Coordinates of C-alpha atoms in Angstrom, one line a residue:
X136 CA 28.9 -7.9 -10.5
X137 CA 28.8 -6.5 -7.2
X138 CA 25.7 -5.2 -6.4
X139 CA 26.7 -3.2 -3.6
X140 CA 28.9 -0.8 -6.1
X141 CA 26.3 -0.9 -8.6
X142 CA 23.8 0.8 -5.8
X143 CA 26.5 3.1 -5.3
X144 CA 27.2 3.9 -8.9
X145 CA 23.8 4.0 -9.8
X146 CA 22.8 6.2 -6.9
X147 CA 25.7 8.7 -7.7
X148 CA 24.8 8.6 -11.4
X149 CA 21.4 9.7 -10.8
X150 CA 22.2 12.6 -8.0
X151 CA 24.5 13.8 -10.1
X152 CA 22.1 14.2 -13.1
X153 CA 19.3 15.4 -11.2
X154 CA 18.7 19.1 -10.2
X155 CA 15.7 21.3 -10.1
X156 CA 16.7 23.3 -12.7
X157 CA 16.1 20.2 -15.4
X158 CA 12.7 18.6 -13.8
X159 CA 11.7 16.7 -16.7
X160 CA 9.2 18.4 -19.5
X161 CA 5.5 17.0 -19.8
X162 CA 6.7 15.6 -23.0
X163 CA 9.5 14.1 -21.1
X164 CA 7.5 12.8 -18.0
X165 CA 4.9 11.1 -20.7
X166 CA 7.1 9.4 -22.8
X167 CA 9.0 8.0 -19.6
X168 CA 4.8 6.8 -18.6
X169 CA 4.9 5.3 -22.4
X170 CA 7.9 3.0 -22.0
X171 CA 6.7 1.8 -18.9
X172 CA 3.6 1.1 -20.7
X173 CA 5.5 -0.5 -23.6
X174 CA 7.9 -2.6 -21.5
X175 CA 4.8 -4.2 -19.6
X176 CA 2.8 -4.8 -22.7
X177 CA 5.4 -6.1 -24.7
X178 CA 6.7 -8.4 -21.9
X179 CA 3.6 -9.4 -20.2
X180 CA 3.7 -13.5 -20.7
X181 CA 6.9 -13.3 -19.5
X182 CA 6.1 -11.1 -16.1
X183 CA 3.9 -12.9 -15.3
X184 CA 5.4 -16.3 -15.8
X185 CA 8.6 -15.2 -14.3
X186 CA 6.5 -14.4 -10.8
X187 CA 5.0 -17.8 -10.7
X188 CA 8.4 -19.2 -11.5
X189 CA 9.5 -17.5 -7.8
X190 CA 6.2 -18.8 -5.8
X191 CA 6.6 -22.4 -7.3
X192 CA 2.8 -22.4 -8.7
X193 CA 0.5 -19.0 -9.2
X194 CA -2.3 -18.8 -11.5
X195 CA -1.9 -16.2 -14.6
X196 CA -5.0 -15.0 -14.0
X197 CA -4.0 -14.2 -10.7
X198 CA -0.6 -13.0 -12.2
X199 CA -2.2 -10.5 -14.3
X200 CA -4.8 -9.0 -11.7
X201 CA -2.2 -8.2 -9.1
X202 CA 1.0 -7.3 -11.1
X203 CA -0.1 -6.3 -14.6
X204 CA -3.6 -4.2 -14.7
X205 CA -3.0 -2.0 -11.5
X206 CA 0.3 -0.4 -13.5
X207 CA -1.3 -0.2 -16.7
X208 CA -4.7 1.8 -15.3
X209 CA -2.1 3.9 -13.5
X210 CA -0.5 4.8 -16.5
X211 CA -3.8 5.6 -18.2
X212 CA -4.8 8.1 -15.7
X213 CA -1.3 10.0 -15.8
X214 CA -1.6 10.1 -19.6
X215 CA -5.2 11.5 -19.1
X216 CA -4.5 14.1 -16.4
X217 CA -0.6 14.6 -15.9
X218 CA -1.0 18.1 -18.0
X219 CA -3.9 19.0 -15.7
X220 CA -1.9 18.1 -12.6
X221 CA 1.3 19.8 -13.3
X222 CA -0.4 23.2 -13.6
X223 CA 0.0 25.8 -10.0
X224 CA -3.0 24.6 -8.1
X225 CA -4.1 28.4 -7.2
X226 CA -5.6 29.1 -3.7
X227 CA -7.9 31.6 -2.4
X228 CA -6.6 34.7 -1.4
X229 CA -10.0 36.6 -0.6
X230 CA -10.8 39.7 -1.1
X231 CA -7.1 40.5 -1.1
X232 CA -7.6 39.2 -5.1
X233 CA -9.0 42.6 -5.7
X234 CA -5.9 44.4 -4.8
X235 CA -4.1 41.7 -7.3
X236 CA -2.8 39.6 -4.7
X237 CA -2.4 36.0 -5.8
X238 CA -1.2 32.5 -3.8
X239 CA -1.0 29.5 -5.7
X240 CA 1.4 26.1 -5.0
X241 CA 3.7 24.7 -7.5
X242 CA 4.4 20.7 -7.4
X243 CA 7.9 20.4 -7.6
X244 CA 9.9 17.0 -8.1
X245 CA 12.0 16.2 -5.4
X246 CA 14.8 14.2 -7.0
X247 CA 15.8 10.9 -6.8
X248 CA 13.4 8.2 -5.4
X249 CA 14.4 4.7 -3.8
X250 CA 11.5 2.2 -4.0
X251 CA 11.9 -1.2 -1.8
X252 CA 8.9 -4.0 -3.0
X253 CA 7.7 -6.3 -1.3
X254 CA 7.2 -10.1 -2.5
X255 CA 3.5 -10.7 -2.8
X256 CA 3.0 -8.4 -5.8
X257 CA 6.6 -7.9 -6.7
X258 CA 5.9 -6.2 -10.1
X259 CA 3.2 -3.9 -8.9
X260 CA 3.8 -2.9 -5.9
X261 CA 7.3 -1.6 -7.5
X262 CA 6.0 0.1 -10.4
X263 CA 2.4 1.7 -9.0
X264 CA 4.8 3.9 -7.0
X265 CA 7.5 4.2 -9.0
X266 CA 4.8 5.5 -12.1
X267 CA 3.7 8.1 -9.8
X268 CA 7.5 8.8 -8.7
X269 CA 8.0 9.5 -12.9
X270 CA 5.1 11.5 -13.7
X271 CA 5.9 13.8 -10.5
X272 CA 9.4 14.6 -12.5
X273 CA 11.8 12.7 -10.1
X274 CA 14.0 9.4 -11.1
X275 CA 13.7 6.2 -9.7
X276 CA 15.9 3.3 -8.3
X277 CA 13.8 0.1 -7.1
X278 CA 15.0 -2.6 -5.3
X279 CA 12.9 -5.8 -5.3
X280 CA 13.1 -8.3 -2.5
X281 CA 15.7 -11.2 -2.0
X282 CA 12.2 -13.6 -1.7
X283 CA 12.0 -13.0 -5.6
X284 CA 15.3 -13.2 -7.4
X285 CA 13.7 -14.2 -10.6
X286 CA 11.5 -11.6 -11.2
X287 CA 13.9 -9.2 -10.5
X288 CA 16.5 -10.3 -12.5
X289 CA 13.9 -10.1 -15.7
X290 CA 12.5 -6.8 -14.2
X291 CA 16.5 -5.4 -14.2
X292 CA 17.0 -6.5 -17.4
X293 CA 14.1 -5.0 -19.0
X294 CA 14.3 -1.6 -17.2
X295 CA 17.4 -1.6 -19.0
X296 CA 16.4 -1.9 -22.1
X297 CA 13.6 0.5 -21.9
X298 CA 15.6 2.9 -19.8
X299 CA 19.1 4.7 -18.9
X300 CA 20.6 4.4 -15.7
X301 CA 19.6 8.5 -15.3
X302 CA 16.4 7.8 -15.5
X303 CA 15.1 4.9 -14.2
X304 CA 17.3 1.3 -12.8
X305 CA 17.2 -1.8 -10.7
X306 CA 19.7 -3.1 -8.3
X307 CA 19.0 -6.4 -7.2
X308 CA 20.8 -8.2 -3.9
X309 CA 20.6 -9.8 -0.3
X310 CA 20.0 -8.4 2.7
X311 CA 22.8 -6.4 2.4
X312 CA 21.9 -4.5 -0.1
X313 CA 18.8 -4.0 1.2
X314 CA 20.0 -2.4 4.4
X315 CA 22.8 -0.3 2.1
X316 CA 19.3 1.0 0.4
X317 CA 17.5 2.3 2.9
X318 CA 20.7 4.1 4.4
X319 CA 20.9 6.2 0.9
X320 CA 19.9 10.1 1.3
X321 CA 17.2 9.8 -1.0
X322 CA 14.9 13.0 -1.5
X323 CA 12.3 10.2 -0.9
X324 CA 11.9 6.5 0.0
X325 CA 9.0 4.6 -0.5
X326 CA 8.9 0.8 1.5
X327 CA 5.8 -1.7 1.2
X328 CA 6.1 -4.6 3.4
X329 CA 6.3 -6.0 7.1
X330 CA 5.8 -3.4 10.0
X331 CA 8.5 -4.5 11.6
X332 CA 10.7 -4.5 8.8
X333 CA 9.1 -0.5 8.4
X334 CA 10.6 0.1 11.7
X335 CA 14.1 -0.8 10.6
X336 CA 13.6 1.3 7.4
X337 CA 12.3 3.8 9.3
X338 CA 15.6 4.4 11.5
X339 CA 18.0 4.0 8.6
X340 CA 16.0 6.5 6.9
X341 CA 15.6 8.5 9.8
X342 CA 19.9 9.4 9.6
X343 CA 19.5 11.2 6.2
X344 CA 16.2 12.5 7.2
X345 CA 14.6 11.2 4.6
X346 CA 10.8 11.7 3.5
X347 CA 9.4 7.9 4.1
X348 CA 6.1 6.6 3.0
X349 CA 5.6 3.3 4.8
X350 CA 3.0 1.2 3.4
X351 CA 3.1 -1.9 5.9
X352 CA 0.1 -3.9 7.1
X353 CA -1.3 -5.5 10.5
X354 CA -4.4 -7.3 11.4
X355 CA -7.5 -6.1 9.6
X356 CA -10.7 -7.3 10.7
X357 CA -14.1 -7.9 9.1
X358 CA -17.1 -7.0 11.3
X359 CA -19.9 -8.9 9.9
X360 CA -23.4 -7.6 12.0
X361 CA -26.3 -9.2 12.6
X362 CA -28.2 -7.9 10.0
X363 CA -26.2 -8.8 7.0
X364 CA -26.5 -11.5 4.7
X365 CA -24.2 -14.3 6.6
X366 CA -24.1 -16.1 3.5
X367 CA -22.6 -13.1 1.2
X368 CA -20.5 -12.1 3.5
X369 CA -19.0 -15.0 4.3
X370 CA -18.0 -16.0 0.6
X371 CA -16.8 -12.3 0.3
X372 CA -14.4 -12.9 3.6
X373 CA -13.6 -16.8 2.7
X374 CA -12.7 -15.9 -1.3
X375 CA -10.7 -12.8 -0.3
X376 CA -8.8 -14.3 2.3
X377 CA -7.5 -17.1 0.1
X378 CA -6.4 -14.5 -2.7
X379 CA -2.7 -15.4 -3.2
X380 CA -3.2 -17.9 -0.6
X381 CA -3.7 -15.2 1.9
X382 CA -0.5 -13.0 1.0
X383 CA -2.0 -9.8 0.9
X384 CA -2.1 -7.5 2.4
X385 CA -5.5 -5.5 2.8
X386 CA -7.1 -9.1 3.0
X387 CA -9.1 -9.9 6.0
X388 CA -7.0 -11.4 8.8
X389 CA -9.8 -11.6 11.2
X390 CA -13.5 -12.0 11.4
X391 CA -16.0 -11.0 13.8
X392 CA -19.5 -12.8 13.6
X393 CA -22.4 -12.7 15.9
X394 CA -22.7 -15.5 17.9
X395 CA -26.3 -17.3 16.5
X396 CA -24.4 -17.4 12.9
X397 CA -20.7 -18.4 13.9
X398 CA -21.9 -22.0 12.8
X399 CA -23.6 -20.8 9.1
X400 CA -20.7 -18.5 8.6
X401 CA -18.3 -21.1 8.9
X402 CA -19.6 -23.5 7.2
X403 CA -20.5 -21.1 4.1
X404 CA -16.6 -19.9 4.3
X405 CA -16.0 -24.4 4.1
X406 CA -18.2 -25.0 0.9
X407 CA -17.4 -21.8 -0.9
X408 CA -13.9 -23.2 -0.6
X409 CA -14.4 -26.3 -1.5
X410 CA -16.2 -25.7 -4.8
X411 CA -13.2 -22.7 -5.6
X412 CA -10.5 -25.0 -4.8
X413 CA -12.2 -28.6 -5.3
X414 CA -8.1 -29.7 -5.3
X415 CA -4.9 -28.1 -3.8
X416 CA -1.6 -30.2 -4.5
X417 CA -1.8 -30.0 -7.7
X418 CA -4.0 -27.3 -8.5
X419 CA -2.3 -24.4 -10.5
X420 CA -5.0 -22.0 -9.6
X421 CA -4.0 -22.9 -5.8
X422 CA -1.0 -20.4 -5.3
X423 CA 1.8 -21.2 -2.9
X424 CA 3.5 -19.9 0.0
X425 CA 6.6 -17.8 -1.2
X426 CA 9.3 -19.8 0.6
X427 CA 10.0 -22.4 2.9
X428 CA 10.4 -19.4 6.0
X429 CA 7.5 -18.3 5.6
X430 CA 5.9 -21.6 5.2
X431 CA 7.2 -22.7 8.5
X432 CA 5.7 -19.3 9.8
X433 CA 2.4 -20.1 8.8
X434 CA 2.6 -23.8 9.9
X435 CA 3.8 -22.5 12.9
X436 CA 0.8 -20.6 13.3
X437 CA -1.6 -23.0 13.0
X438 CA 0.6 -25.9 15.3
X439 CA 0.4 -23.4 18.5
X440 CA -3.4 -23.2 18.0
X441 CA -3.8 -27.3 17.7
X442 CA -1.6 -27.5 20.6
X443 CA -3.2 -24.9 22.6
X444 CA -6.5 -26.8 21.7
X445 CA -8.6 -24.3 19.4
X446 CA -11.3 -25.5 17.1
X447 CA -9.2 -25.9 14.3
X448 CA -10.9 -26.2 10.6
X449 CA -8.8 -27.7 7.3
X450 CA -10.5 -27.2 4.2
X451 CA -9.7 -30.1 2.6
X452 CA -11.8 -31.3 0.2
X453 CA -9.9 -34.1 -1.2
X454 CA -8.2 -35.4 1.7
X455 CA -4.6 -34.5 0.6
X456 CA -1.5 -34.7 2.9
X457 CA -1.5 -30.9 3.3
X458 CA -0.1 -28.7 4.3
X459 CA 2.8 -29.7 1.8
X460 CA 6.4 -28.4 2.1
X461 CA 7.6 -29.4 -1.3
X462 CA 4.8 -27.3 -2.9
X463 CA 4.7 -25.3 -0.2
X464 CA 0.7 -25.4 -0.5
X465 CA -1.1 -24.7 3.1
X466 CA -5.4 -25.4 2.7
X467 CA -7.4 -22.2 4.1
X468 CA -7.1 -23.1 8.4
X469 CA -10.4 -21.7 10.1
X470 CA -9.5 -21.3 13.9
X471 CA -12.7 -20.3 16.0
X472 CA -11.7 -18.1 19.2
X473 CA -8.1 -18.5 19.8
X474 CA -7.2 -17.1 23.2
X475 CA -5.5 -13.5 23.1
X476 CA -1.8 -14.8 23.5
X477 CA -1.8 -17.0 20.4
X478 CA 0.3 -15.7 17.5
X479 CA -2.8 -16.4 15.3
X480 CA -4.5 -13.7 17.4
X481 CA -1.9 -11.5 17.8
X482 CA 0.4 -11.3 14.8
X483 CA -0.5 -10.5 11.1
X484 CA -1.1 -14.0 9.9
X485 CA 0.1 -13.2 5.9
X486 CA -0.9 -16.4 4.7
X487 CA -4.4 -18.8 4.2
X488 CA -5.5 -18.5 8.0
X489 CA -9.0 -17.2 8.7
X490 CA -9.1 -16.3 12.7
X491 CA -12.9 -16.3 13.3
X492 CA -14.2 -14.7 16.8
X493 CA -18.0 -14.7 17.9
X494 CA -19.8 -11.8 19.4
X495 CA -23.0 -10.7 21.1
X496 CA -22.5 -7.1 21.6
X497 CA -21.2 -4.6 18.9
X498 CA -19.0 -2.9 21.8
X499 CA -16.9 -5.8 22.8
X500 CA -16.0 -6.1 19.1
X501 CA -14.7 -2.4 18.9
X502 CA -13.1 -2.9 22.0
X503 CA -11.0 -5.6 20.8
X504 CA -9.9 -3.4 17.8
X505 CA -8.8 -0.7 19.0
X506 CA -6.9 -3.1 21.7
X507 CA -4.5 -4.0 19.0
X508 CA -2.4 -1.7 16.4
X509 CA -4.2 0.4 14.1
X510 CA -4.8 -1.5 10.7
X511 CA -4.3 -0.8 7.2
X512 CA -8.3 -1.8 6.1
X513 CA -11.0 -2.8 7.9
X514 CA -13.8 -4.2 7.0
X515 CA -17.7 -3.7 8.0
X516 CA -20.6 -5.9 6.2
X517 CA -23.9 -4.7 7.1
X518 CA -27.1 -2.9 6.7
X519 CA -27.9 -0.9 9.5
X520 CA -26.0 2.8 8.9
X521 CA -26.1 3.5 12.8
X522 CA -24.5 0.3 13.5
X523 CA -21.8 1.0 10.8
X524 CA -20.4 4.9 11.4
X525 CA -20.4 3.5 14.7
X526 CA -17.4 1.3 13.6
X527 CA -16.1 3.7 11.4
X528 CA -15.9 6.8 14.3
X529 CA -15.2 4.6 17.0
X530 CA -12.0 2.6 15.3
X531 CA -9.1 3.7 13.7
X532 CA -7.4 2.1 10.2
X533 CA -5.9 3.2 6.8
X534 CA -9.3 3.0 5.0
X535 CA -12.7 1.4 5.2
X536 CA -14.5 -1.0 2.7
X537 CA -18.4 -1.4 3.5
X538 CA -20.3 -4.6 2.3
X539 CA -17.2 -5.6 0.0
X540 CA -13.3 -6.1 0.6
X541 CA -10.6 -4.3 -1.1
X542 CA -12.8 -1.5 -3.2
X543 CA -10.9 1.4 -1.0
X544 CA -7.3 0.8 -1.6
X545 CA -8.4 0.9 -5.6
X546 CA -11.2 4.2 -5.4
X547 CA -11.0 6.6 -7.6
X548 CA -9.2 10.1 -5.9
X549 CA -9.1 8.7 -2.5
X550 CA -5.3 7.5 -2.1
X551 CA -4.0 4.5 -0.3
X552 CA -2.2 4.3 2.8
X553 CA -1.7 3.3 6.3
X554 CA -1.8 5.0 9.9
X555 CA 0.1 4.5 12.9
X556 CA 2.1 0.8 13.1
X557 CA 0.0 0.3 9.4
X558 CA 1.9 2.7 7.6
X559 CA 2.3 6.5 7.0
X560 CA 1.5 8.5 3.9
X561 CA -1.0 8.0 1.2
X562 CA -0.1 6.8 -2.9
X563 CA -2.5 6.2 -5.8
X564 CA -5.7 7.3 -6.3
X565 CA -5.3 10.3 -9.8
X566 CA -3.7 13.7 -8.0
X567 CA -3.0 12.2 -4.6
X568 CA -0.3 9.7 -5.8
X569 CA 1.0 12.9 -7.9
X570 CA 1.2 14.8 -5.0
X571 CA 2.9 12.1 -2.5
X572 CA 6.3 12.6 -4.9
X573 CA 6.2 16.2 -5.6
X574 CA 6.7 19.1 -2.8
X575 CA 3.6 21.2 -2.6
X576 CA 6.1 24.8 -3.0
X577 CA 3.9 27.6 -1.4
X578 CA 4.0 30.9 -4.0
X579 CA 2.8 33.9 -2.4
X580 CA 2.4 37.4 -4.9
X581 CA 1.8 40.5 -3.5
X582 CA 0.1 43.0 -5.1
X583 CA -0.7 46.6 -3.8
X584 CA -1.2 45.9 -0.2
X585 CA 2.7 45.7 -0.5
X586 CA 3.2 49.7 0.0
X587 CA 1.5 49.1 3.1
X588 CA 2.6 46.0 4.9
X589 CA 5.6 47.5 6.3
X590 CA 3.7 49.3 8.7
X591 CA 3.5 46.1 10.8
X592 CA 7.0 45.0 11.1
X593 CA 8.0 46.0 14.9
X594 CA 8.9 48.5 16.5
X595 CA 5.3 49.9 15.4
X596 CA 5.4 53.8 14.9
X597 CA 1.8 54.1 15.8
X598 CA -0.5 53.1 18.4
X599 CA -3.3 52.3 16.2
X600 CA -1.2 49.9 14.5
X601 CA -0.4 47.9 17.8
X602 CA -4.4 48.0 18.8
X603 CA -5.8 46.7 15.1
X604 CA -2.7 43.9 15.1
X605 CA -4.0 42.9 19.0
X606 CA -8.1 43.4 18.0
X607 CA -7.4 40.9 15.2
X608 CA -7.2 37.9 17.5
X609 CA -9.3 39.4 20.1
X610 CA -6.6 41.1 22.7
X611 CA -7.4 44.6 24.2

């Protein structure tokens, strides 16, 4: 099968079966939501398996958490509030109300949808979007990346079975038919992964202008303050950074730490390690890098800081010969205070590499932020409330988490997203998500101030007409 002309059929198939004048019934939109619930429930072993079958080793715990429950809670709130959410949101038209004027928007589908995943939450990261994509009344075409064949060979499969090609399909490929993707005119494209990668997305998208959300990535720090509990906040950092052996994105990349606890906090970030990871080789809770590329990335990483000779920290609690290429298992690396034109320092590190930077004064850590590209979280652990809107007024990210990690990509209502070289446009979150794949159509009904507004369509016939238009924005 070639999977360029099954994009193409595929792709044709569903423009020609789309139009505004069929958007897709409530009933039709929740019983879409019901066999996406069904497919996952009824094949969830098998996802998840099927993931760690393309990383080499990955916990099912872990497997569940990031690719099973975020679709599934998704669904739940659609199923809850879709009805709610399809409804003309009305606005306020004043005192005009009275004279039965009424303005009001209606949430229209847009079409068809391309969805690009990335690799480090294949499953999720395609269907969060792709749920709200369905619910908003458009169809959907995702394309998983060429770093996990196996999970989207299962994933095409399935859709199939749960699915027509009209509604809802997967095309799987190379980099080919990745780049043949993006260059579709879709009424929307939705891309999670690198930033550079969003850039190239960005201009083939750019041809058809296409609506693009970007949801891409970059350095996000933790600013721990002085008055914290080094201890919590160091576990917090430590634990969160080795998630998926750091291939995630909204994980810290970076820590700042005042300087009289830089030894405590590193040493806490060692032992809490150590007792979560007591083994790494073969440890099936210890997952592993996705491929050998990025393997050699990371390594990479971690070589140019030996060689440029940073305090370099292996967490190694049994002494293994790590990092290993045939499991492609790398230990969580602490390097202390790399110099600025280290990659560690300057590049999104995607992998189990905790940069860790001392401070004395809170300004030279938001100095160093905002010297680098805007990031998709950032991170503030802390009591003092002066100290912290400080950060959070004086930076710029996507979103802010305070005294935990991760809690404000997965908040109720407040939407995920990106700004600047991070990303661009918000997903998730109830109504927001909805709204991110519909197009908010602006209804405006006049009532009996009609017999009178043509009065001020030029030329005016009276003076008084040109004086109340002019007094309105304060010109004489």
């Amino acid at each position: 099968m070639d999977n360029r002309i099954e994009l193409d059929r595929i792709f044709g198939l569903q423009k020609a079966n789309y139009s505004p004048a069929k958007s897709p019934s409530y009933q039709e939109r929740i019983d879409r939501l019901n066999r996406i619930e069904k497919l996952f429930r009824n094949h969830l072993d098998e996802i998840v398996a099927t993931v760690e079958k393309d990383f080499g080793t990955r916990s099912a715990d872990w497997g569940f958490t990031a690719e099973i429950y975020s679709p599934l809670d998704l669904i739940k709130k659609y199923q809850k509030n879709l009805k709610k959410w399809m409804k003309p949101e009305k606005t306020s038209s004043g005192w005009f109300a009275l004279t039965g004027q009424s303005t009001y928007f209606v949430h229209e589908s847009l079409g068809v949808i391309g969805v690009m995943a990335p690799f480090n939450a294949p499953v999720s990261l395609a269907f969060d979007p792709t749920i709200e994509a369905i619910a908003a009344g458009n169809t959907v075409m995702i394309k998983f990346s060429d770093s996990t064949p196996h999970i989207a060979a299962l994933m095409q499969k399935l859709v199939a079975q749960y699915f027509s090609e009209e509604e809802l399909a997967v095309v799987r490929g190379e980099v080919d038919v990745s780049i043949a993707f993006a260059a579709k005119p879709w009424d929307l494209f939705f891309f999670t992964g690198g930033t550079e990668t969003g850039k190239k997305i960005l201009e083939a998208t750019g041809k058809n202008l296409t609506p693009t959300i970007l949801e891409l990535g970059g350095k996000s720090p933790c600013v721990v303050l002085e008055d914290t509990d080094i201890e919590e906040s160091a576990k917090k950092i430590g634990t969160v950074r080795q998630l998926n052996a750091g291939q995630v994105c909204i994980s810290g990349d970076y820590a700042f730490v005042p300087e009289k606890h830089l030894e405590q906090f590193i040493q806490t970030v060692q032992d809490n390690s150590a007792d979560i990871y007591p083994s790494i080789i073969d440890n099936e809770n210890f997952t592993s890098i996705i491929n050998e590329r990025e393997y050699n990335r990371i390594t990479g990483f971690i070589d140019e800081a030996l060689e440029a000779g940073c305090q370099v920290i292996q967490v190694n609690p049994k002494n293994e010969n790590v990092p290993d290429l045939e499991t492609r298992k790398i230990p969580l690396t602490i390097v202390v205070n790399p110099p600025k034109h280290l990659k560690v320092a300057q590049l999104e590190i995607f992998g189990p590499i905790l940069t860790v930077f001392s401070y004395q004064y809170l300004d030279e850590v938001i100095t160093h932020i905002n010297s680098n590209a805007k990031p998709l979280a950032l991170y503030i652990f802390g009591k003092n409330q002066k100290n912290i809107n400080k950060i959070i007024n004086q930076t710029s990210s996507g979103g802010v988490t305070v005294n935990d990690l991760l809690m404000h990509a997965n908040a109720p209502e407040m939407g995920f997203g990106g700004v600047g070289p991070s990303g661009m446009g918000r997903y998730k979150g109830g109504k927001i998500g909805f709204k991110a794949f519909t197009n908010p159509k602006a209804v405006f009904k006049q009532g009996l101030m009609g017999k009178f507004t043509g009065i001020f369509f030029p030329p005016y016939k009276k003076e008084s007409t040109r004086k109340m238009l002019r007094s309105q924005v304060g010109v004489k």
